[in-house]
Short mmCIF file of C-alpha atoms in Angstrom, two decimals:
data_model
loop_
_atom_site.label_atom_id
_atom_site.label_comp_id
_atom_site.label_asym_id
_atom_site.label_seq_id
_atom_site.Cartn_x
_atom_site.Cartn_y
_atom_site.Cartn_z
CA VAL O 6 77.80 9.10 29.88
CA PHE O 7 79.00 6.01 28.68
CA GLY O 8 79.29 5.68 24.97
CA GLY O 9 78.36 9.37 24.23
CA CYS O 10 79.62 12.80 24.79
CA ILE O 11 79.17 15.49 26.85
CA THR O 12 78.67 18.93 25.45
CA MET O 13 79.22 22.17 27.35
CA LYS O 14 77.09 25.39 27.52
CA GLU O 15 78.45 28.38 29.07
CA ILE O 16 76.77 31.92 29.25
CA LEU O 17 78.29 35.14 30.46
CA PHE O 18 76.06 38.21 31.07
CA THR O 19 77.86 41.22 30.95
CA PRO O 20 77.29 45.06 30.25
CA GLN O 21 80.41 45.26 28.27
CA PRO O 22 79.63 46.29 24.87
CA VAL O 23 79.55 43.75 22.02
CA ASP O 24 82.80 45.38 20.45
CA LYS O 25 84.86 44.92 23.41
CA ILE O 26 83.96 41.23 23.67
CA ILE O 27 86.73 39.00 22.78
CA ALA O 28 85.01 36.07 20.65
CA ASP O 29 84.85 34.08 17.46
CA LEU O 30 82.29 35.89 15.92
CA ALA O 31 79.67 38.82 17.16
CA ILE O 32 76.22 38.50 16.03
CA VAL O 33 74.51 41.71 15.15
CA PRO O 34 70.82 41.90 14.49
CA ILE O 35 69.54 44.13 12.00
CA PHE O 36 66.21 45.67 11.61
CA GLU O 37 64.82 45.93 7.94
CA ASP O 38 63.03 49.34 8.77
CA VAL O 39 65.52 51.16 11.53
CA ARG O 40 67.68 53.55 9.85
CA PRO O 41 70.19 55.13 10.82
CA LEU O 42 71.30 51.99 12.69
CA GLY O 43 70.83 52.28 16.71
CA GLY O 44 71.75 50.01 19.70
CA VAL O 45 74.55 47.45 18.80
CA ALA O 46 73.99 47.59 15.19
CA GLY O 47 75.08 51.46 15.36
CA LEU O 48 77.95 50.73 17.43
CA VAL O 49 79.32 48.19 15.45
CA ASP O 50 78.55 50.39 12.50
CA TRP O 51 80.58 53.33 13.85
CA ARG O 52 83.63 50.86 14.78
CA MET O 53 83.55 49.31 11.47
CA ASN O 54 83.58 53.33 9.75
CA GLY O 55 80.00 52.71 8.28
CA GLN O 56 80.80 49.58 6.35
CA LEU O 57 77.43 48.35 7.52
CA SER O 58 75.49 51.23 6.43
CA GLU O 59 77.30 50.93 3.25
CA PHE O 60 75.98 47.33 2.80
CA LEU O 61 72.57 48.92 3.31
CA LEU O 62 72.60 51.80 0.92
CA GLU O 63 74.01 49.69 -1.79
CA HIS O 64 71.40 46.93 -0.93
CA ARG O 65 74.01 44.32 -0.39
CA PHE O 66 72.27 43.49 3.10
CA THR O 67 68.61 44.74 3.79
CA GLY O 68 67.91 43.29 7.49
CA GLU O 69 65.11 41.11 5.86
CA PHE O 70 63.82 38.08 8.44
CA GLU O 71 66.54 35.37 8.50
CA GLU O 72 69.07 37.36 6.00
CA ALA O 73 72.74 36.76 6.93
CA LEU O 74 76.07 38.04 6.28
CA LEU O 75 79.49 36.89 7.30
CA MET O 76 82.15 39.59 7.07
CA PRO O 77 85.62 39.91 8.50
CA THR O 78 86.21 42.73 11.30
CA ARG O 79 89.47 43.39 10.67
CA GLY O 80 90.78 44.27 14.01
CA ARG O 81 88.03 47.03 14.49
CA ILE O 82 86.02 45.30 17.23
CA LYS O 83 87.74 42.50 19.46
CA ALA O 84 85.47 39.66 17.64
CA LYS O 85 86.86 37.89 14.56
CA GLN O 86 84.03 37.88 12.66
CA LEU O 87 80.50 39.45 12.30
CA ILE O 88 77.46 38.07 11.48
CA LEU O 89 74.78 40.29 10.38
CA LEU O 90 71.59 38.66 11.17
CA GLY O 91 68.45 40.10 9.48
CA VAL O 92 65.27 40.22 12.13
CA GLY O 93 62.43 41.78 9.87
CA THR O 94 60.75 44.83 10.50
CA ARG O 95 60.67 46.46 14.34
CA GLU O 96 56.91 46.99 13.68
CA ALA O 97 56.39 43.16 13.02
CA PHE O 98 58.97 41.58 15.54
CA THR O 99 57.58 39.77 18.56
CA ASP O 100 58.95 37.21 20.84
CA TYR O 101 56.91 34.60 18.60
CA LEU O 102 59.63 35.07 16.37
CA LEU O 103 62.58 34.60 18.82
CA PRO O 104 62.56 30.62 18.37
CA ALA O 105 62.92 31.00 14.50
CA VAL O 106 65.84 34.05 15.08
CA TYR O 107 67.29 31.79 17.47
CA ARG O 108 67.59 28.64 15.16
CA ARG O 109 69.05 30.65 12.37
CA LEU O 110 71.40 31.96 14.78
CA LEU O 111 72.88 28.92 15.92
CA ASN O 112 72.70 27.01 12.95
CA LEU O 113 74.76 29.75 11.27
CA VAL O 114 77.27 29.50 14.24
CA ALA O 115 77.52 25.68 14.49
CA ASN O 116 77.79 25.37 10.72
CA LYS O 117 80.51 27.80 10.73
CA GLY O 118 82.35 25.80 13.12
CA GLU O 119 82.96 28.70 16.17
CA THR O 120 81.68 28.40 19.37
CA THR O 121 82.57 31.43 21.23
CA PHE O 122 80.13 34.33 20.13
CA SER O 123 78.46 37.53 21.51
CA PHE O 124 75.20 38.64 21.23
CA CYS O 125 72.47 40.91 22.58
CA LEU O 126 68.99 40.38 23.31
CA SER O 127 68.03 43.62 24.92
CA ASP O 128 68.30 45.39 21.53
CA LEU O 129 65.46 42.74 20.35
CA ILE O 130 63.31 42.92 23.80
CA GLN O 131 63.37 45.78 25.64
CA GLU O 132 61.02 45.07 28.32
CA LYS O 133 62.33 43.13 31.39
CA PHE O 134 59.87 40.52 31.68
CA GLU O 135 59.98 39.75 28.18
CA TRP O 136 63.74 39.89 27.87
CA ARG O 137 63.97 37.21 30.97
CA ASN O 138 61.69 34.85 28.85
CA ALA O 139 63.84 35.62 25.69
CA VAL O 140 66.75 34.43 27.88
CA ARG O 141 65.06 31.34 28.69
CA LYS O 142 64.07 30.60 25.23
CA PHE O 143 67.63 31.20 24.20
CA VAL O 144 69.04 28.72 26.60
CA SER O 145 66.63 26.10 25.79
CA LYS O 146 67.54 26.35 21.98
CA LEU O 147 71.21 26.39 22.79
CA PHE O 148 70.52 22.39 23.82
CA ASP O 149 68.96 21.43 20.70
CA TYR O 150 72.69 21.56 19.17
CA ASP O 151 75.65 19.16 20.19
CA CYS O 152 78.07 22.14 20.44
CA ASP O 153 79.86 23.46 23.15
CA PHE O 154 79.03 26.93 22.78
CA GLN O 155 80.57 29.85 24.95
CA VAL O 156 78.12 32.42 24.53
CA THR O 157 78.40 36.25 25.95
CA LEU O 158 75.17 38.49 26.04
CA SER O 159 76.03 42.13 26.35
CA GLU O 160 73.05 43.31 28.47
CA ASP O 161 72.21 46.40 30.10
CA TRP O 162 73.14 46.40 33.67
CA THR O 163 69.73 46.56 35.10
CA LEU O 164 68.63 43.50 33.54
CA ILE O 165 71.41 41.76 34.79
CA GLN O 166 70.99 43.13 38.26
CA GLU O 167 67.83 42.43 37.91
CA ALA O 168 68.40 38.61 37.32
CA ARG O 169 70.89 38.19 40.05
CA ARG O 170 68.27 39.92 42.29
CA ARG O 171 65.84 37.18 41.30
CA HIS O 172 68.19 34.32 41.57
CA MET O 173 67.49 33.61 37.88
CA ASP O 174 69.47 30.46 36.49
CA PHE O 175 67.81 30.52 33.25
CA GLY O 176 67.69 26.56 32.93
CA LEU O 177 71.79 26.33 33.03
#
């Protein structure tokens, strides 16, 4: 491209848990009404010696929709920092909210100036068909940003295998 710059987007799918992924940031979605924490949030809370639960108990973080909290990992997981991202209540969460979640997540990452991050979509969208659509929406939202994102999606192995079996490229 003459007179402009080219940005690269790289997405890696892995069954590795978020706590084992080397990245600048680990994005951890937290539902407002799911206690005790489960999924990725529960795993990260355990690795962080209950610090996420402590924030919730002290009302320093609630999981309210679009709420965010940046915190260091102090080497307890492979990512350098965590972004806790409130996604509202489990009952009210639908795929219609995904664009707003993605916008908030990517704005936080871009404004932080970091480009490598991990995230888990299957914690938000657990049904296979909806998961594939969620990935497509995520990929399209990535292209709204002039950043060289390197994303590692920590996903269930059966979802990754299904995507491979269907030769899905998700628009990349």
